[in-house]
Amino acid sequence: MSKNEIKVALIGNPNVGKTSIFNLLTGMNQHVGNYPGVTVDKKVGFCKLSQIINARIYDLPGTYSTNPNSMDEKVAVSCLLDRDDIDFPDVVVVVADVENLKQNLYLFTQIKDFGIPTILAINMADRMKPRGITIDIPALEAALHTRIALVSTRQKTGIEELKELIINYKKLSLETLVDIARIDPPFFSSLKEKFPNEELGKLWMVISQNFEVVGALRKMEIQKENIKTEAEIKRMQQRETILRYQVINNALKDTYKVTAVGTRALLDKILLHKVWGYVIFMAILLLIFQVIFYVSEYPKGWIESALGWVGEWLSGILPEGSLTSLLVDGVIPGLTAVVSFVPQIALLFFFISLLEES
C-alpha cells in the first residue's frame, strides 16, 4: 500500500446517507468482497484526493453504536479495534443526519474515544433551511474536538471540503470527548495500569461487549479479566450512556438551533402566546372532553346492547339457580360496566398522542 494512500473508514447509523457519500467519493472505482469468516459485504472504494494523495475508503456496515446487536454491526466495530490489521484506518469519517444529530453523535463520541483521528460529516445539509436548522460549525468543532464537513449528497455539495479534511487528518485532535474513567475511577485506574498503551474507551468497549478480538487486543486477553460481574457491567453501561448524552447535550446546547418556519412559525406564535396560549389550550382540552363523551356514546351503546343480549341469551339456555343468577345478574352487568369505558379511554389516549406529536 502506497505511503501516499490514506485509509478511510466511513461509519454511521443506518439511513444517514453514508453509502451515498461513499459513492460520491469513489464513483465507479469500488468493489465488494467479504470480511474474513463472515458473509457481511466488504465495500472498498478508491478516491483521488489530490494530485499526489489517494484514499482507500471502506464503507463499514451501518451501526447505532459500538455495542453491536448484529453480525454487521460487530464487523463494523471490529474494523476499528486492531491497529495491526492491514485495513486499520488512518482516519474515521462518522456520517450523521442533520435532523437527528443528537442521536447520531452517540456513535461519534464512542469512535472518538478510540483514539483514532475522527471527522464528522453532517449529511443532508440541504434540509437545514426548510427545517429551520442552524449550526455554529466552528463552535461545534471546538466542543467536539474535531473538524466538520457539511455535506448534501442530494445537491452534491461539501464533498471537496470533506476530501480536504481527510488529506489533513494528521492535524485532527485525538483528545477524547468523554472521561470514561468517571464511571468507576478505581476500576479504570487499575485497567490503565495493566494496559498503559491502549485507549480506555477501546478497553472498556472490548470488556463490556466480550469481543472475540484479534491482533494486539487478543494478546492483552482483556476479556479474561473477569473483574466485573455482568450485572455490574450493565450498570456501568447505563452510567456511560448518561455521561455521553450529557457531553452531547452540552455540545449542542448553543451550537444547534431549530426554529419554526412558515406555517409552523405562525402557529407557534399563536399557540405559544403567554396569554392566549393558555386560553387556547384550555379550549382544546374542553373540546376533547366533549368529543370523548359525545362520540363514545355510540360504541358504548353497542357494547351495552351486545352484552345485554348475551345476558338474555344465557338466562334462556341455562337452568334457573344461583350460578345462573350470578352470571346473568352479576358477571355480565359488571363486565358491561367495565367494557363500556373502553371507547372513552381509547379516545382519550388517541387525543393525548395527537397533542404529544403536535
mmCIF file of C-alpha atoms in Angstrom:
data_model
loop_
_atom_site.group_PDB
_atom_site.id
_atom_site.type_symbol
_atom_site.label_atom_id
_atom_site.label_comp_id
_atom_site.label_asym_id
_atom_site.label_seq_id
_atom_site.Cartn_x
_atom_site.Cartn_y
_atom_site.Cartn_z
ATOM 1 C CA MET A 1 0.000 0.000 0.000
ATOM 2 C CA SER A 2 1.437 3.385 -1.054
ATOM 3 C CA LYS A 3 2.600 5.821 1.602
ATOM 4 C CA ASN A 4 0.565 8.447 -0.280
ATOM 5 C CA GLU A 5 -2.613 6.429 0.224
ATOM 6 C CA ILE A 6 -4.847 7.245 3.186
ATOM 7 C CA LYS A 7 -7.083 4.527 4.596
ATOM 8 C CA VAL A 8 -10.504 5.953 5.443
ATOM 9 C CA ALA A 9 -13.363 4.202 7.261
ATOM 10 C CA LEU A 10 -16.888 5.529 6.725
ATOM 11 C CA ILE A 11 -19.207 4.653 9.596
ATOM 12 C CA GLY A 12 -22.594 5.885 10.769
ATOM 13 C CA ASN A 13 -26.115 4.996 11.833
ATOM 14 C CA PRO A 14 -28.298 3.284 9.218
ATOM 15 C CA ASN A 15 -30.063 5.658 6.785
ATOM 16 C CA VAL A 16 -27.800 8.689 7.273
ATOM 17 C CA GLY A 17 -26.551 8.661 3.674
ATOM 18 C CA LYS A 18 -23.197 7.023 4.410
ATOM 19 C CA THR A 19 -23.198 4.915 1.255
ATOM 20 C CA SER A 20 -24.245 7.936 -0.826
ATOM 21 C CA ILE A 21 -21.143 9.786 0.410
ATOM 22 C CA PHE A 22 -19.078 6.670 -0.339
ATOM 23 C CA ASN A 23 -20.420 6.631 -3.908
ATOM 24 C CA LEU A 24 -19.725 10.345 -4.417
ATOM 25 C CA LEU A 25 -16.161 9.929 -3.173
ATOM 26 C CA THR A 26 -15.335 6.803 -5.153
ATOM 27 C CA GLY A 27 -17.621 6.933 -8.187
ATOM 28 C CA MET A 28 -17.441 3.608 -10.005
ATOM 29 C CA ASN A 29 -13.969 2.887 -8.627
ATOM 30 C CA GLN A 30 -15.104 0.391 -5.981
ATOM 31 C CA HIS A 31 -15.561 -3.316 -5.397
ATOM 32 C CA VAL A 32 -17.432 -5.579 -2.984
ATOM 33 C CA GLY A 33 -15.930 -8.568 -1.170
ATOM 34 C CA ASN A 34 -16.478 -10.273 2.184
ATOM 35 C CA TYR A 35 -14.939 -9.862 5.609
ATOM 36 C CA PRO A 36 -12.930 -12.924 6.706
ATOM 37 C CA GLY A 37 -15.065 -15.689 8.197
ATOM 38 C CA VAL A 38 -18.430 -13.953 7.691
ATOM 39 C CA THR A 39 -20.852 -13.247 4.846
ATOM 40 C CA VAL A 40 -21.001 -9.498 5.511
ATOM 41 C CA ASP A 41 -20.212 -7.419 2.422
ATOM 42 C CA LYS A 42 -16.892 -5.568 2.435
ATOM 43 C CA LYS A 43 -17.219 -2.445 0.279
ATOM 44 C CA VAL A 44 -13.936 -0.806 -0.688
ATOM 45 C CA GLY A 45 -13.511 2.171 -2.987
ATOM 46 C CA PHE A 46 -10.686 4.341 -4.220
ATOM 47 C CA CYS A 47 -10.603 8.105 -4.439
ATOM 48 C CA LYS A 48 -8.092 10.658 -5.725
ATOM 49 C CA LEU A 49 -7.878 13.338 -3.029
ATOM 50 C CA SER A 50 -5.208 15.443 -4.739
ATOM 51 C CA GLN A 51 -2.557 15.159 -7.429
ATOM 52 C CA ILE A 52 -0.343 13.050 -5.176
ATOM 53 C CA ILE A 53 -2.649 11.670 -2.459
ATOM 54 C CA ASN A 54 -5.159 8.865 -2.911
ATOM 55 C CA ALA A 55 -7.598 7.292 -0.481
ATOM 56 C CA ARG A 56 -8.724 3.732 0.088
ATOM 57 C CA ILE A 57 -12.231 4.065 1.518
ATOM 58 C CA TYR A 58 -14.084 1.378 3.468
ATOM 59 C CA ASP A 59 -17.872 1.637 3.677
ATOM 60 C CA LEU A 60 -18.478 -0.097 7.012
ATOM 61 C CA PRO A 61 -21.904 -1.598 7.800
ATOM 62 C CA GLY A 62 -24.343 0.785 9.499
ATOM 63 C CA THR A 63 -24.397 0.669 13.291
ATOM 64 C CA TYR A 64 -26.110 2.691 16.022
ATOM 65 C CA SER A 65 -23.262 2.356 18.499
ATOM 66 C CA THR A 66 -20.156 0.347 19.296
ATOM 67 C CA ASN A 67 -22.419 -2.006 21.265
ATOM 68 C CA PRO A 68 -23.248 -4.339 18.345
ATOM 69 C CA ASN A 69 -26.516 -6.259 18.146
ATOM 70 C CA SER A 70 -25.896 -7.996 14.817
ATOM 71 C CA MET A 71 -23.054 -9.535 12.823
ATOM 72 C CA ASP A 72 -22.980 -6.478 10.518
ATOM 73 C CA GLU A 73 -22.557 -4.128 13.473
ATOM 74 C CA LYS A 74 -19.944 -6.377 15.067
ATOM 75 C CA VAL A 75 -17.908 -6.365 11.850
ATOM 76 C CA ALA A 76 -18.113 -2.560 11.647
ATOM 77 C CA VAL A 77 -16.775 -2.128 15.174
ATOM 78 C CA SER A 78 -14.126 -4.864 14.895
ATOM 79 C CA CYS A 79 -12.510 -2.982 11.998
ATOM 80 C CA LEU A 80 -11.657 -0.142 14.394
ATOM 81 C CA LEU A 81 -10.053 -2.255 17.123
ATOM 82 C CA ASP A 82 -6.889 -3.839 15.801
ATOM 83 C CA ARG A 83 -4.129 -1.395 14.857
ATOM 84 C CA ASP A 84 -2.058 -4.304 13.494
ATOM 85 C CA ASP A 85 -4.697 -5.124 10.880
ATOM 86 C CA ILE A 86 -3.652 -4.170 7.351
ATOM 87 C CA ASP A 87 -7.033 -2.469 6.833
ATOM 88 C CA PHE A 88 -6.953 -0.444 10.056
ATOM 89 C CA PRO A 89 -7.980 3.108 9.056
ATOM 90 C CA ASP A 90 -5.796 6.182 9.315
ATOM 91 C CA VAL A 91 -8.906 8.290 9.805
ATOM 92 C CA VAL A 92 -12.582 7.613 10.501
ATOM 93 C CA VAL A 93 -15.398 9.664 8.983
ATOM 94 C CA VAL A 94 -18.562 9.432 11.089
ATOM 95 C CA VAL A 95 -21.593 10.328 8.967
ATOM 96 C CA ALA A 96 -24.565 11.950 10.722
ATOM 97 C CA ASP A 97 -28.011 13.158 9.659
ATOM 98 C CA VAL A 98 -28.536 16.885 10.271
ATOM 99 C CA GLU A 99 -32.093 16.268 11.550
ATOM 100 C CA ASN A 100 -31.047 13.542 14.006
ATOM 101 C CA LEU A 101 -27.696 14.925 15.056
ATOM 102 C CA LYS A 102 -28.131 14.275 18.774
ATOM 103 C CA GLN A 103 -28.799 10.553 18.298
ATOM 104 C CA ASN A 104 -26.039 10.177 15.684
ATOM 105 C CA LEU A 105 -23.441 11.857 17.891
ATOM 106 C CA TYR A 106 -23.624 8.987 20.388
ATOM 107 C CA LEU A 107 -21.694 6.782 17.954
ATOM 108 C CA PHE A 108 -19.329 9.683 17.213
ATOM 109 C CA THR A 109 -18.379 10.069 20.896
ATOM 110 C CA GLN A 110 -17.614 6.350 21.122
ATOM 111 C CA ILE A 111 -15.434 6.323 17.988
ATOM 112 C CA LYS A 112 -13.655 9.499 19.124
ATOM 113 C CA ASP A 113 -12.685 7.762 22.360
ATOM 114 C CA PHE A 114 -10.894 5.009 20.394
ATOM 115 C CA GLY A 115 -8.008 7.409 19.849
ATOM 116 C CA ILE A 116 -8.373 7.382 16.041
ATOM 117 C CA PRO A 117 -8.409 10.672 14.053
ATOM 118 C CA THR A 118 -12.118 11.286 13.521
ATOM 119 C CA ILE A 119 -14.033 13.619 11.191
ATOM 120 C CA LEU A 120 -17.749 14.383 11.469
ATOM 121 C CA ALA A 121 -19.626 14.597 8.157
ATOM 122 C CA ILE A 122 -23.097 16.081 8.691
ATOM 123 C CA ASN A 123 -25.191 14.947 5.742
ATOM 124 C CA MET A 124 -28.487 16.249 4.304
ATOM 125 C CA ALA A 125 -27.402 19.870 4.754
ATOM 126 C CA ASP A 126 -29.966 20.849 2.105
ATOM 127 C CA ARG A 127 -32.698 20.200 4.688
ATOM 128 C CA MET A 128 -31.379 22.781 7.129
ATOM 129 C CA LYS A 129 -33.131 25.846 5.710
ATOM 130 C CA PRO A 130 -36.560 24.197 5.151
ATOM 131 C CA ARG A 131 -36.423 22.751 8.687
ATOM 132 C CA GLY A 132 -35.195 25.971 10.310
ATOM 133 C CA ILE A 133 -31.927 24.369 11.456
ATOM 134 C CA THR A 134 -28.815 26.451 12.102
ATOM 135 C CA ILE A 135 -25.433 25.097 13.232
ATOM 136 C CA ASP A 136 -22.499 27.083 14.548
ATOM 137 C CA ILE A 137 -19.854 24.896 12.903
ATOM 138 C CA PRO A 138 -16.719 26.477 14.474
ATOM 139 C CA ALA A 139 -18.252 26.293 17.969
ATOM 140 C CA LEU A 140 -19.417 22.706 17.444
ATOM 141 C CA GLU A 141 -15.974 21.727 16.151
ATOM 142 C CA ALA A 142 -14.432 23.182 19.295
ATOM 143 C CA ALA A 143 -16.928 21.374 21.525
ATOM 144 C CA LEU A 144 -16.371 18.012 19.811
ATOM 145 C CA HIS A 145 -12.584 18.402 19.294
ATOM 146 C CA THR A 146 -12.912 17.569 15.608
ATOM 147 C CA ARG A 147 -13.412 19.018 12.131
ATOM 148 C CA ILE A 148 -16.829 19.025 10.489
ATOM 149 C CA ALA A 149 -17.914 18.866 6.849
ATOM 150 C CA LEU A 150 -21.462 19.912 5.949
ATOM 151 C CA VAL A 151 -22.475 17.626 3.099
ATOM 152 C CA SER A 152 -25.510 17.309 0.860
ATOM 153 C CA THR A 153 -25.432 14.164 -1.244
ATOM 154 C CA ARG A 154 -28.604 15.325 -2.991
ATOM 155 C CA GLN A 155 -27.003 18.588 -4.120
ATOM 156 C CA LYS A 156 -23.504 17.047 -4.223
ATOM 157 C CA THR A 157 -22.000 19.746 -2.013
ATOM 158 C CA GLY A 158 -19.399 19.506 0.740
ATOM 159 C CA ILE A 159 -17.507 16.575 -0.799
ATOM 160 C CA GLU A 160 -14.453 18.659 -1.716
ATOM 161 C CA GLU A 161 -14.380 20.077 1.817
ATOM 162 C CA LEU A 162 -14.543 16.524 3.185
ATOM 163 C CA LYS A 163 -11.650 15.466 0.942
ATOM 164 C CA GLU A 164 -9.569 18.371 2.242
ATOM 165 C CA LEU A 165 -10.239 17.338 5.841
ATOM 166 C CA ILE A 166 -9.214 13.762 5.038
ATOM 167 C CA ILE A 167 -5.952 14.976 3.472
ATOM 168 C CA ASN A 168 -5.158 16.909 6.667
ATOM 169 C CA TYR A 169 -6.252 14.152 9.062
ATOM 170 C CA LYS A 170 -2.933 14.280 10.940
ATOM 171 C CA LYS A 171 -3.898 17.727 12.232
ATOM 172 C CA LEU A 172 -7.022 16.356 13.944
ATOM 173 C CA SER A 173 -7.187 16.364 17.723
ATOM 174 C CA LEU A 174 -7.013 12.963 19.398
ATOM 175 C CA GLU A 175 -8.480 14.351 22.623
ATOM 176 C CA THR A 176 -11.279 12.177 23.959
ATOM 177 C CA LEU A 177 -14.749 13.596 24.472
ATOM 178 C CA VAL A 178 -15.919 11.531 27.418
ATOM 179 C CA ASP A 179 -13.881 10.876 30.546
ATOM 180 C CA ILE A 180 -14.861 7.223 30.696
ATOM 181 C CA ALA A 181 -12.957 6.791 33.974
ATOM 182 C CA ARG A 182 -15.690 8.784 35.768
ATOM 183 C CA ILE A 183 -17.937 5.729 35.502
ATOM 184 C CA ASP A 184 -15.801 3.806 38.014
ATOM 185 C CA PRO A 185 -12.470 5.543 38.826
ATOM 186 C CA PRO A 186 -10.802 2.642 40.741
ATOM 187 C CA PHE A 187 -11.687 0.115 38.028
ATOM 188 C CA PHE A 188 -10.413 2.233 35.138
ATOM 189 C CA SER A 189 -7.308 3.282 37.046
ATOM 190 C CA SER A 190 -6.436 -0.387 37.507
ATOM 191 C CA LEU A 191 -7.227 -1.065 33.851
ATOM 192 C CA LYS A 192 -4.943 1.738 32.670
ATOM 193 C CA GLU A 193 -2.082 0.384 34.790
ATOM 194 C CA LYS A 194 -2.394 -3.037 33.170
ATOM 195 C CA PHE A 195 -2.742 -1.703 29.597
ATOM 196 C CA PRO A 196 -0.997 1.701 29.534
ATOM 197 C CA ASN A 197 -0.698 1.845 25.735
ATOM 198 C CA GLU A 198 -4.391 1.355 24.941
ATOM 199 C CA GLU A 199 -7.252 3.849 24.986
ATOM 200 C CA LEU A 200 -9.667 3.421 27.882
ATOM 201 C CA GLY A 201 -12.646 3.743 25.548
ATOM 202 C CA LYS A 202 -11.447 0.814 23.469
ATOM 203 C CA LEU A 203 -10.576 -1.292 26.527
ATOM 204 C CA TRP A 204 -13.996 -0.667 28.052
ATOM 205 C CA MET A 205 -15.796 -1.491 24.826
ATOM 206 C CA VAL A 206 -13.982 -4.816 24.471
ATOM 207 C CA ILE A 207 -14.658 -5.758 28.100
ATOM 208 C CA SER A 208 -18.310 -4.722 28.136
ATOM 209 C CA GLN A 209 -19.076 -6.442 24.809
ATOM 210 C CA ASN A 210 -16.847 -9.505 25.376
ATOM 211 C CA PHE A 211 -15.414 -9.213 21.868
ATOM 212 C CA GLU A 212 -13.526 -12.098 20.311
ATOM 213 C CA VAL A 213 -10.782 -9.758 19.192
ATOM 214 C CA VAL A 214 -7.614 -10.288 17.206
ATOM 215 C CA GLY A 215 -4.071 -8.992 16.990
ATOM 216 C CA ALA A 216 -2.876 -6.681 19.739
ATOM 217 C CA LEU A 217 -6.134 -6.868 21.666
ATOM 218 C CA ARG A 218 -6.055 -10.651 21.734
ATOM 219 C CA LYS A 219 -2.568 -10.506 23.230
ATOM 220 C CA MET A 220 -3.947 -8.360 26.023
ATOM 221 C CA GLU A 221 -6.585 -11.027 26.774
ATOM 222 C CA ILE A 222 -8.855 -8.341 28.131
ATOM 223 C CA GLN A 223 -11.957 -10.473 28.280
ATOM 224 C CA LYS A 224 -10.199 -12.884 30.631
ATOM 225 C CA GLU A 225 -10.056 -10.117 33.210
ATOM 226 C CA ASN A 226 -13.205 -11.239 34.978
ATOM 227 C CA ILE A 227 -13.156 -8.266 37.301
ATOM 228 C CA LYS A 228 -16.788 -7.256 36.981
ATOM 229 C CA THR A 229 -19.979 -9.279 37.004
ATOM 230 C CA GLU A 230 -22.444 -8.963 34.138
ATOM 231 C CA ALA A 231 -24.858 -7.006 36.345
ATOM 232 C CA GLU A 232 -22.096 -4.567 37.332
ATOM 233 C CA ILE A 233 -21.140 -4.061 33.683
ATOM 234 C CA LYS A 234 -24.783 -3.340 32.774
ATOM 235 C CA ARG A 235 -24.963 -0.655 35.458
ATOM 236 C CA MET A 236 -21.689 0.829 34.229
ATOM 237 C CA GLN A 237 -23.038 0.887 30.654
ATOM 238 C CA GLN A 238 -26.077 2.818 31.870
ATOM 239 C CA ARG A 239 -23.824 5.379 33.545
ATOM 240 C CA GLU A 240 -21.776 5.589 30.344
ATOM 241 C CA THR A 241 -24.892 6.345 28.282
ATOM 242 C CA ILE A 242 -25.927 9.126 30.667
ATOM 243 C CA LEU A 243 -22.404 10.555 30.625
ATOM 244 C CA ARG A 244 -22.206 10.550 26.825
ATOM 245 C CA TYR A 245 -25.554 12.283 26.390
ATOM 246 C CA GLN A 246 -24.523 14.911 28.927
ATOM 247 C CA VAL A 247 -21.490 15.670 26.742
ATOM 248 C CA ILE A 248 -23.652 15.697 23.587
ATOM 249 C CA ASN A 249 -26.282 17.985 25.136
ATOM 250 C CA ASN A 250 -23.601 20.420 26.298
ATOM 251 C CA ALA A 251 -22.032 20.439 22.826
ATOM 252 C CA LEU A 252 -25.354 21.101 21.055
ATOM 253 C CA LYS A 253 -26.844 23.491 23.605
ATOM 254 C CA ASP A 254 -25.534 26.687 21.989
ATOM 255 C CA THR A 255 -24.452 25.366 18.594
ATOM 256 C CA TYR A 256 -27.513 23.577 17.165
ATOM 257 C CA LYS A 257 -30.765 25.504 16.886
ATOM 258 C CA VAL A 258 -34.131 24.624 15.356
ATOM 259 C CA THR A 259 -36.593 27.459 14.773
ATOM 260 C CA ALA A 260 -40.064 27.142 13.322
ATOM 261 C CA VAL A 261 -40.559 28.381 9.753
ATOM 262 C CA GLY A 262 -43.591 29.109 7.555
ATOM 263 C CA THR A 263 -46.989 27.928 8.810
ATOM 264 C CA ARG A 264 -45.423 26.260 11.825
ATOM 265 C CA ALA A 265 -43.874 29.565 12.888
ATOM 266 C CA LEU A 266 -47.278 31.277 12.677
ATOM 267 C CA LEU A 267 -48.957 28.510 14.690
ATOM 268 C CA ASP A 268 -46.206 28.632 17.313
ATOM 269 C CA LYS A 269 -46.641 32.384 17.624
ATOM 270 C CA ILE A 270 -50.360 31.928 18.319
ATOM 271 C CA LEU A 271 -50.389 28.718 20.361
ATOM 272 C CA LEU A 272 -47.368 29.642 22.495
ATOM 273 C CA HIS A 273 -48.565 33.159 23.317
ATOM 274 C CA LYS A 274 -48.034 33.902 27.009
ATOM 275 C CA VAL A 275 -51.745 34.738 27.488
ATOM 276 C CA TRP A 276 -53.768 33.352 24.611
ATOM 277 C CA GLY A 277 -51.742 30.148 24.587
ATOM 278 C CA TYR A 278 -53.299 29.090 27.915
ATOM 279 C CA VAL A 279 -56.790 30.074 26.741
ATOM 280 C CA ILE A 280 -56.410 28.051 23.540
ATOM 281 C CA PHE A 281 -55.001 25.096 25.482
ATOM 282 C CA MET A 282 -57.981 25.053 27.869
ATOM 283 C CA ALA A 283 -60.367 25.355 24.919
ATOM 284 C CA ILE A 284 -58.695 22.368 23.233
ATOM 285 C CA LEU A 285 -58.982 20.290 26.425
ATOM 286 C CA LEU A 286 -62.674 21.223 26.753
ATOM 287 C CA LEU A 287 -63.265 20.273 23.122
ATOM 288 C CA ILE A 288 -61.517 16.929 23.630
ATOM 289 C CA PHE A 289 -63.620 16.298 26.749
ATOM 290 C CA GLN A 290 -66.855 16.968 24.843
ATOM 291 C CA VAL A 291 -65.818 14.882 21.833
ATOM 292 C CA ILE A 292 -64.817 11.930 24.014
ATOM 293 C CA PHE A 293 -68.165 11.736 25.787
ATOM 294 C CA TYR A 294 -70.249 12.511 22.709
ATOM 295 C CA VAL A 295 -68.526 10.146 20.277
ATOM 296 C CA SER A 296 -68.058 7.342 22.814
ATOM 297 C CA GLU A 297 -71.817 7.161 23.433
ATOM 298 C CA TYR A 298 -72.270 5.227 20.175
ATOM 299 C CA PRO A 299 -69.801 2.360 20.810
ATOM 300 C CA LYS A 300 -70.819 2.406 24.483
ATOM 301 C CA GLY A 301 -74.444 1.786 23.456
ATOM 302 C CA TRP A 302 -73.400 -1.001 21.090
ATOM 303 C CA ILE A 303 -71.404 -2.704 23.839
ATOM 304 C CA GLU A 304 -74.247 -2.457 26.372
ATOM 305 C CA SER A 305 -76.747 -3.821 23.821
ATOM 306 C CA ALA A 306 -74.460 -6.682 22.812
ATOM 307 C CA LEU A 307 -73.685 -7.758 26.375
ATOM 308 C CA GLY A 308 -77.346 -7.300 27.364
ATOM 309 C CA TRP A 309 -78.295 -9.669 24.547
ATOM 310 C CA VAL A 310 -75.657 -12.139 25.785
ATOM 311 C CA GLY A 311 -77.190 -11.973 29.277
ATOM 312 C CA GLU A 312 -80.698 -12.640 27.941
ATOM 313 C CA TRP A 313 -79.427 -15.488 25.786
ATOM 314 C CA LEU A 314 -77.632 -17.116 28.734
ATOM 315 C CA SER A 315 -80.681 -16.781 31.007
ATOM 316 C CA GLY A 316 -82.746 -18.517 28.322
ATOM 317 C CA ILE A 317 -80.490 -21.524 27.837
ATOM 318 C CA LEU A 318 -79.221 -22.022 31.394
ATOM 319 C CA PRO A 319 -81.301 -23.610 34.176
ATOM 320 C CA GLU A 320 -82.534 -21.366 36.960
ATOM 321 C CA GLY A 321 -80.319 -21.254 40.005
ATOM 322 C CA SER A 322 -77.768 -19.267 41.962
ATOM 323 C CA LEU A 323 -74.974 -19.881 39.426
ATOM 324 C CA THR A 324 -77.082 -18.585 36.533
ATOM 325 C CA SER A 325 -78.170 -15.606 38.631
ATOM 326 C CA LEU A 326 -74.530 -14.841 39.478
ATOM 327 C CA LEU A 327 -73.567 -14.987 35.818
ATOM 328 C CA VAL A 328 -76.546 -13.096 34.357
ATOM 329 C CA ASP A 329 -77.173 -10.584 37.155
ATOM 330 C CA GLY A 330 -73.590 -10.173 38.406
ATOM 331 C CA VAL A 331 -70.826 -11.017 35.957
ATOM 332 C CA ILE A 332 -72.475 -9.736 32.758
ATOM 333 C CA PRO A 333 -73.559 -6.340 34.199
ATOM 334 C CA GLY A 334 -70.126 -5.928 35.839
ATOM 335 C CA LEU A 335 -68.380 -6.735 32.571
ATOM 336 C CA THR A 336 -70.686 -4.312 30.763
ATOM 337 C CA ALA A 337 -69.833 -1.512 33.195
ATOM 338 C CA VAL A 338 -66.091 -2.046 32.701
ATOM 339 C CA VAL A 339 -66.020 -2.620 28.929
ATOM 340 C CA SER A 340 -68.307 0.349 28.230
ATOM 341 C CA PHE A 341 -65.481 2.639 29.390
ATOM 342 C CA VAL A 342 -63.040 1.257 26.799
ATOM 343 C CA PRO A 343 -64.176 3.605 23.972
ATOM 344 C CA GLN A 344 -63.739 6.651 26.232
ATOM 345 C CA ILE A 345 -60.271 5.548 27.346
ATOM 346 C CA ALA A 346 -59.233 4.709 23.771
ATOM 347 C CA LEU A 347 -60.339 8.132 22.531
ATOM 348 C CA LEU A 348 -58.593 9.843 25.437
ATOM 349 C CA PHE A 349 -55.256 8.184 24.640
ATOM 350 C CA PHE A 350 -55.742 8.916 20.945
ATOM 351 C CA PHE A 351 -56.125 12.655 21.584
ATOM 352 C CA ILE A 352 -53.260 12.675 24.094
ATOM 353 C CA SER A 353 -50.978 11.101 21.479
ATOM 354 C CA LEU A 354 -52.066 13.746 18.956
ATOM 355 C CA LEU A 355 -51.195 16.512 21.421
ATOM 356 C CA GLU A 356 -47.805 14.945 22.145
ATOM 357 C CA GLU A 357 -46.949 14.736 18.436
ATOM 358 C CA SER A 358 -48.134 18.254 17.608
#
